[in-house]
Each structure stands twice: as structure tokens, then as C-alpha cells.
């Protein structure tokens, strides 16, 4: 029986807690949160206890930690968990600073513990099936990747202020998708962006709409277009052009109802947001984490992947800010 | 805390057991099956005990029974459960005999217990959303219903022998969908059928392909086409033409991957069979059952619905066998 | 150079006149219509002359006639054209009476002239491609056919009075599609119908909504559902279930624009009505007719096909009117 | 009656000749081509005469010229046609040199003749409907444009050598689509490209795969991805994200047949290449040209649009070649 301490009883924490609880041979033992009420409610729901980080790390019975507290706590908690010999599941990003993220990766490596970063998209059934079929050679060699990544609406400005900017906060997922799907390294990054949906986004020095182009070392081309606001909901698509064809990952809909009227023929909008769209992915990534712990297999989304995605986010941020093409090693 | 006794540890029994176990305030207490090994395995999985029907009915702590044993046991178990004052969830059909089904309905009514029949399609998110939109008047008055209902493959001949025939075994779901969607009574039924997929089906006096037409008392028209074998999988569609438009319920796919090649542009086949296609429906119907028990609301699929669907199956069987149009009261 | 006399300068006559004029080596010489103004306008558009039936039949230079005048003139014009040795293209139906239609067929056979009936659906690119793929064995042996055939709105009651009823006027196309696609003969026909869209339809002894089932001699099953009024436009679909899969013919849309909004994701309604939907089919059938004349190949839609479709329409009418299953030879 | 002289009897010349011949009140009088056999064949097909450029320009009866000869002849023919007072329809591009293109535009302006450039995509029913709905405000203010533009295969290397490079030869259409759809000017252009489909493309100093980003003066973002080789055919899509939703233009298919098999559910590939995909657009643009001549309305795709698209192609070429972001006036 693996006992788990979970940090962060917010929205995503509750998702992860439920998925932890569903794993055979795994018990959610502790919930830690600065908001005692939230921690108590979540703990009660799963028969766990509220405790402190210190107590959780000190408890030898705890074999794994799940970190879904705010971004600024990730690096510290990863480092302490590694030192305590706990296996680690941590939400993205590792940190907003590449240097600190690399330090965390070093700490994890020295400790020899498993550490998985929550790039849940790699576990989405549509995305992972596409990746398998691509890897099986169904469309030959990949040549171009086009990613469309749009949220239904921007988070509060207070959140944006501390988010590290759109490239680190939102596109970090798309940079990971780029790396995973093309299995190639970036040679150059070009990014531009605009404030088109809400002037408040600009007032904190961020943008809400971006266009990124990555050229890989093998000459492949990737384009990512992103917006904080798509009126029709959460738009999560990508397509890969290969030498023998194309694979596309489309949006998921709540139902398969079609209505034909005098106006048009319509279907459902995409599933609303990430909690709905990636529900299966969240369940599958947690099952994968504990399966890796049980079998010793490497995790699919390592802390190294977290560092690499952050490096791309930094490059894109520099490209946008300085209006230049950023050449990478 | 509601304690539950579950009859039948087969394929659908395991689905229901899992869904019972997931309800808040509900405990799976007993598993009963003539196959002791299957019963023990399922009981162990959920911390329940293996027992006998007698013991389960006698235990005052048991508030509800879930009946998913073979069809020939349903009537007896419903009657005894009603006599014991237990709330009842029973898989379709109530019985292969309309008379016995009516007796069960009478017994349930006399006992005053809740009794829900497992017409899970009414809980499918696509189907139930269509029904809600239809009821809200989105396409005006319904005029025609076209149901396509095809299995990926026929069950073993041994099963078919005791199935009551394709109209009672397979189309009973479609007859319930007809009643639910059009909210109208059949005035006449015409059915024809053929053995087209496997001569063995004919050898036991059954057919594998059917075409049914129902005319309702209000003059609406419904057509149902059914096959035991669709090479591309489980095909579960229906469409309603109304005075202001059409609503269609389409198949569900495992993923939203599209592949474009030199040959064509392709997507996934429909989800394989009922366990995949109606996974959400099975969960939602069980939640509905226990919600009705807790709140006293009437169940959506009553034993009366089970009797009515069986009456239509009998009419269709007679129409097919005697080559005549069957006029109903 | 083949010279053509065209009877009927109405809506469909204008379509055919344009297609005749576009054939290489073919000249539209005469237009005949009781409405002199319409005849003159159409003749002027194509450099043809207005004349009488007598003069057209007497002109040795006329090699072919295209008959698109009102239904009650078809039999007479076919018979006279055959007697005059002209090749004949005639709009459906041959006649409202099977006996007269058979007489026409006899007259055509005795005269040894080519005679093609305008079942244009057999020339629609979607439908004819489906037929070719079916014939090539792509889905194995056909087992079931489901036809959806709905008009955007009913014609005037004055038209309905002389139409021969919905089965002869509207479903005759669907009966021909049935014969063409399944390449099999009807063993029994069951039809029912209702007045659901407009009481005026009932006042002239007709129905506006029908459900037809045909059982073929080989045991295959076909269902046809029809309505005079689909609020979303002209709905022309069919699907064939075979032993190895399914082929579906879907609606055509004016454009491939998709709109995603807060409400839903929508596409165009189907093309409005037959003039739009079968524009390509009308052009292709006329090219086929003149190609057959030039090469001596048999026409794809013979007067015999016209008679057979009418026999099915009669059977369906009898089934509906007498509330009985009609068994055919 | 407008008389027309057509230059160039190749593939696209034959398309235009047919469309010219179909216009009411318009006669194709002359065909001019260095290949006398091709000219004679095309002239014979439409009852026109073969002649020389000199004779055509000198003939006062000729009111309009249609130029579809090779690119290197365009500037000269436009200039001479303008001097002769003829209305001009010219295939894209005006010239490979922006300077020469501007000279042509000046000559046209001085002469006061109508001059339309064959950006046929603006006349495609799907694209032009999308533009109308966008202009009507259906999705609010446009924010992002994503264009996918892929050919089924690269032209011969001999062609590529004289093509001016992929940005001037192929993307010029996409640059025009960008200008037309967003109705905004480019502030900066970033382009990158690779040789991924055939090393021969690289041997003549060109690329076959490109990724272009344009930032407009109002801050809108456009991404264009292009390949000379899509195994599945001609891929011509674009989508516009606006403040209230998204409009997408999808590919057209030859038929609406869907096949469901044990493998998958498949539909037709897109229409093969530009002659099929833009057949309607070619007809509509020619009708528009002669309608403008008759009514005096301005043409939708002026020689000024041809110059502007070429300026973007030059900027993209420079960006790609010099690996820099090109800022525009």
C-alpha cells in the first residue's frame, strides 16, 4: 500500500485527490494546504488527514507526494520531497525560472526518486492515440505541426501578474506537445503576440494572443496559435503533416447530437475547459504515475521534460519581447 | 447508508457492482450468483459478502436489490424482493412473458416499492440531451422517428435459443426508445425479418435482420432497422423529424483522431459494444436509482415501461411470424 | 449533328434545354409548350424555334425528343415519338397508370428506339459512386437499405390533386433507387402514411409523411421514410448495410463553411431542392443519353425501369389505402 | 457584344476560354499562343481564330484581353493592352518583380482601363461566403487567421527555376487571402522554410515547406503553413478567430459517400487540385470581370492587389533568406 501526501486542495487538487483515491493499492493519507478549510474538506472526502508539509515529509509511511499547490511552491516542495526520498508528481510548471527548475531536476536526480510533471495532454486518449499512430509510421516522416490552443476566457489579472506570462503559463503545454509529437529539438523560435481580448492583460505586461513558429534541428516546422479567449470554448487541436499523410487531433464534444433547422446544421461546442476536456487524461496520468512506481518503469513526462518546455517558453518570451528570432544551441 | 444485494456476477453485474460501490451513502453488501467463484471474486473486489437469495431477502439491513442474473430469474426475484419490501433495480427484460411481467408489476405496486428497469439508453448523455431538447420544443412537434440499432456480432446460438427472439431480446431497447422519445402509443406494428448473417440463427427459429414500422395513435411514424452484425461495430443512432427541424443522435467514437492519406480521410469506428458505448449511461442510471430512493422521486424507467416495451416486442413477433399488421388497442 | 425537339418549357424544361445545348454535336432545334410565351423565351435563349408537336414529329431532321411537359402528356408523346422513330428522353413518371406505362414500353420496343426515363438520381456523383463501390464488393453482400427522402415543402394542393398521390409522385424516385441499389426484386411491400404537415394534403386524399418497407426476393430489407416538409431543406440520404460494412450517401451543402459560436458549431443546411441538389445529375444524365445514342449502348434508366418503379408505387398505394401487406409475384 | 482575345492556350487558358465563351454577350474572337497547335485546337473548340498579339491589340473590335500565358509575358502584355485601351484580365502574378508590377499598375491607371488579377480564391463559394459572414459581423472583430495551403505535389524542377520561388509562386494566393480576409496591412513578416519533400527543390535554391507569420498594423496575427506535397491531395483551408467566434473554410470533396468498415469510417479525400477545387471560382471570377465591364463597377481583385501580394511575397522571401523579421512601412 502506497501512502500519499497531496499539496494543494484547490480545483486541480481535488481532481488529483479523486484519481489518487481510485488507484488500487494506494491511499490518500494527507492533505496539505494553506487554506485549512479547503484542506479539511478534501481530506474528509477521502478519509485522509490534514497535516503540515514538515509532518508529511517526516512520515516514513508516505511513499509519494502529489504537488498541486501554487507555482511558487513547486521548487521548494520538489526539493524537500526529493531529499525525503519521496516519489513526486508535480503539476506544471516546475518553476518560472529555468535555473531553479534545473536545480530541482538535479536534486531529483541526486535523490534517485521518480518525478513526474503533470503534462496531462500526453495522456489524453485522442492525443496519445495520434502519437502512437505517428510513431507506427502511418503518415511517414513528420514534416509540419500546427497547434491550435485557445482557452474559453482569460484568468483574473491578479493571476496573470504572477503567471510568468502567457508563454510560461499557457503555452508551456503546447511546447511540451511540440517536443513529444515531433521528437525533435528546436533550432530557432520566433514568437509574436498582441493584446486583443482585454486591455487589462496588457496593463500587466502580458499578451492574450500569440503566434509562435519553431524550426527544429532537422528542419521541421511547427506553428502554434494561441488565444486566451475563444467564444466557443476550449479549442485544443493539432495536426501533423507527414510524408504519407496527415493526422489530426480534434476537439471533444459533450454529446453527439446534431440539430438541423431552418438556420443551419449544428453540433455541440467543444467541451468547456480543461477539467472536462482532460478528465480522462488526469485519470490516466495518475494511473501511469503509480504504475511506474510499482514497476520501476520511467515516467512518460519527466522533470527533464518540464525543464525543456520551460526553456522553450523562455525563448518565446525573449523573441516576443525583443522582436527577434531566438536561435537555440 | 443503503445496503445493497446484487444478483448476478457476470459481465453486466460487474459493471453495476462498480457503479453501486461509487454511490455516496450506498454499500454493496451481498453478491449472489449460482457461480460461486464469480460471486466470490466480485464480492472480494468490493468488500462485500457472498450469500444466498434467501439470506439477502431476509436481511432487514438490505434496502435495495440489483438484479442482473439471467432473464429467467427476473420475475421470481422481483416478486420476492417486492414481498420483502426491497427497492428493486432489474435489468431488462422483466420477463419473456407479458403475463408474468404484468404480475411482477402488480406485485411491485401492491408492495409499494420502487422498481426501476435497466433501460440504460434513457440515461445516455447524447440520447437524454436529445430528448430534453425535443421536449423543450426545439424542433416543434415530432413527426417521424428513424432508429438504427445494430450489434457488432450475434451472441452464441445457445443464448439465442433462450432469448425469446430478436424482438424481445434486442429490439426491446428500441421499443423503449420509441416510447420515450415520441411519448405516444403504438396504434399498429408491422415487422419483417430475415436471416442474412448466419444460417445458425435461422436454425433456432430466429432472424438476425429486422425492419419494424410503428404507427402511433397520433399518426406519427417510426421505423426501426436492426441487425445482429455490423462489421464496423456497434451502431446506435436515431433521428427525429419535427415540424421545425430534425434532431439526430450519432455514434460515439473512442478518439477524435482523423487520418488523411492517399486512400481517404478516416476516423475511428464507433465504440465497440454496449459496455463501452453506454458506460456513462450505466453510471448515470445507477446514480438516478439511488437518488430516487433518497428523494422519493419516481424512477425514469419503471416496471410499467418494461411491460409496455414487452407488449411491443410481442406485437412485432406476431407481425413477423404471421406476416400481418398487428393493430393495437 | 443530332437535332432535338424539347416538350415543356417549365422549370425542369429549362434545365434540360441548357444541358441539351451543351452537348457536342447536338442542337436544340424546337421547343414545344402550350404556353407560347414560355416556349418563345426558351427557344430564343438557345437559338431554337417554337413549333407544334405535329411539326416536330414530322421533321425528319429531328433525331431525339426530350419530354418534360406535364405528366398527363407523357404517354401520348412517347407513343407518337416512338412511332416517328425518334429517340426519347422522358421525365418520370412514364404515366400514372401502370397499364398505360406498359403500353408505352411496348410501343418503344416495337419501334426499336432508345427511351430513357429521367431518374436523375442514378447519375448523381455521390449516389453513382456509392453504387460503383457497392458493385465492386467493398461492403460485401448488401443486406439492408435505409432511404431518407424529404422535400423542403409540399407543392400546391392543385398539383397534388393530379399527382397520383405521394407514392407515385414523390417516392417513385426512391423506388427506383431501391431497385438500382439492391439489384433485387420486391417480394412484399408495406406502406403507411399520415397527414402531419398540412391538413390540405389530406383534403385531397393524399398523405405527406410515409413509411415504406420492402422485403426482396432474396430476403433483403429496405425502409424508406419520406416527408413533404423538412424545415432544414432537401434531405436526400441513403445507406446500405452489407456483410462487410456500410456505405452512406450524405447530403450536399452549398459551402464548406463552419461557424463556431457561443451557441454551437454549425454548418450549412443541405442544398435547397432538386434543382440545386441534382444539378450535376441533370447534366450527366443528358450527356449519358446522347452518348448512348451515339454509341448504341443501352441507357441506364430504361422505360422498363419506369414501369417497375410505378408498379412499386401502385403496391405501396394499395398497402397504405387498404392497410395490408402487398405480396408481389 | 464584347469580343475577347485570349493569350495562352495551356491548362488554365482552356478553363478561361470555356468560361469566356459561356458569358452572355461575350465572344471569344482570338487565341494567341507560341504553340500554334494548342492555339488552333482551342480556337477551333470555341469558333475563334488564331492570331498574333499585334493583330489582336490592333483590332478595334476587341474590347478585352484575357492573359494566361507564362508569367514572364504578363507585364509586357498588360502594358500593351492598356496602351491599346483594352480591358484586362490577367492571371497571377503580375510579374516576379515588384518594380515591373508597379509600372504595369501605373500604365493601367494612366490608360484608365479595367484590370483584374486572377486571384480566383476570392470567388470560391466557400471562401467568399465566409468573407461575407465575417464582414457582416457574425464573429465580431477578427483577431487571428490560420491558413493551410498544401499542393498534392511539386511542379517540375524546370518550372521551379523560373517560378520566383515558393513565396512568389505559391504563397502569393495566400498573401492575397490574408489581405482580403483581414482587410488590414502587414506590419511585420517572418518566414522560414525547409526542403522536406524532395532535395531537387533545394538544388534550385527553393524550399517546399514554409511557415509564415504576419503581424498586422492593428496587431492581428496570421499564420500560414504551406507544403508542396500533401499525400492526401489539395489542402485549402483557413480559419478566422474573432471576438465572438470562429469561421472555418474547409476542403471540398468529390462526393458525400461515407464508408464504415472493420478498419474505420472514411470519406473522400479533398478534390484533387486547383482545376477541380476552384472550378466554380474560375467561372465566377470571369462572370464578375465581364459584369464589371458592363456595369462599370470596380473589379474585386485589382492590379493594386496583385502588387500588394507581391510585396508580401518579397518580404517573406527576404525574411526566409536573411533569417530576419522584415518590418514593413
CSV table of C-alpha atoms in Angstrom, one decimal, chain C residues 3-21 26-35 38-40 42-43 46 48-53 56-57 62-69 77 87 89 91 286 289-290:
chain,number,residue,atom,x,y,z
C,3,UNK,CA,-31.4,17.8,-83.7
C,4,UNK,CA,-33.6,17.8,-80.7
C,5,UNK,CA,-37.2,18.8,-80.0
C,6,UNK,CA,-38.0,19.6,-76.4
C,7,UNK,CA,-41.5,19.5,-74.9
C,8,UNK,CA,-42.2,21.6,-71.9
C,9,UNK,CA,-40.6,25.0,-71.2
C,10,UNK,CA,-41.1,25.0,-67.5
C,11,UNK,CA,-38.6,24.8,-64.6
C,12,UNK,CA,-37.2,21.4,-65.5
C,13,UNK,CA,-37.5,22.0,-69.2
C,14,UNK,CA,-35.2,25.0,-68.9
C,15,UNK,CA,-32.6,22.8,-67.1
C,16,UNK,CA,-32.8,20.1,-69.8
C,17,UNK,CA,-32.7,22.7,-72.6
C,18,UNK,CA,-29.4,24.1,-71.2
C,19,UNK,CA,-27.9,20.6,-70.9
C,20,UNK,CA,-29.0,19.6,-74.4
C,21,UNK,CA,-27.4,22.8,-75.7
C,26,UNK,CA,-26.3,18.2,-80.5
C,27,UNK,CA,-28.6,21.1,-81.4
C,28,UNK,CA,-31.8,22.2,-79.7
C,29,UNK,CA,-34.0,22.8,-82.7
C,30,UNK,CA,-37.5,23.1,-81.4
C,31,UNK,CA,-39.3,24.0,-78.2
C,32,UNK,CA,-43.0,23.0,-77.8
C,33,UNK,CA,-45.2,24.2,-75.0
C,34,UNK,CA,-48.9,25.1,-74.6
C,35,UNK,CA,-47.6,28.3,-73.0
C,38,UNK,CA,-42.5,30.4,-72.2
C,39,UNK,CA,-41.8,28.4,-75.3
C,40,UNK,CA,-40.6,31.5,-77.2
C,42,UNK,CA,-36.7,29.3,-74.0
C,43,UNK,CA,-36.3,28.9,-77.8
C,46,UNK,CA,-30.9,28.7,-77.3
C,48,UNK,CA,-34.2,27.2,-81.3
C,49,UNK,CA,-37.7,27.6,-82.9
C,50,UNK,CA,-41.2,27.3,-81.4
C,51,UNK,CA,-43.2,24.7,-83.1
C,52,UNK,CA,-46.0,22.2,-82.6
C,53,UNK,CA,-45.8,18.5,-81.7
C,56,UNK,CA,-41.6,18.3,-84.6
C,57,UNK,CA,-42.6,14.6,-85.1
C,62,UNK,CA,-35.2,15.7,-85.5
C,63,UNK,CA,-33.4,12.6,-84.1
C,64,UNK,CA,-34.5,12.9,-80.5
C,65,UNK,CA,-37.2,14.3,-78.2
C,66,UNK,CA,-36.9,15.5,-74.7
C,67,UNK,CA,-40.2,15.3,-72.9
C,68,UNK,CA,-40.6,17.4,-69.8
C,69,UNK,CA,-44.2,18.6,-70.2
C,77,UNK,CA,-45.8,11.9,-76.6
C,87,UNK,CA,-35.0,8.6,-79.6
C,89,UNK,CA,-35.8,11.1,-73.1
C,91,UNK,CA,-39.1,12.9,-67.3
C,286,UNK,CA,-28.3,14.2,-70.6
C,289,UNK,CA,-28.5,9.9,-73.2
C,290,UNK,CA,-26.7,11.4,-76.2
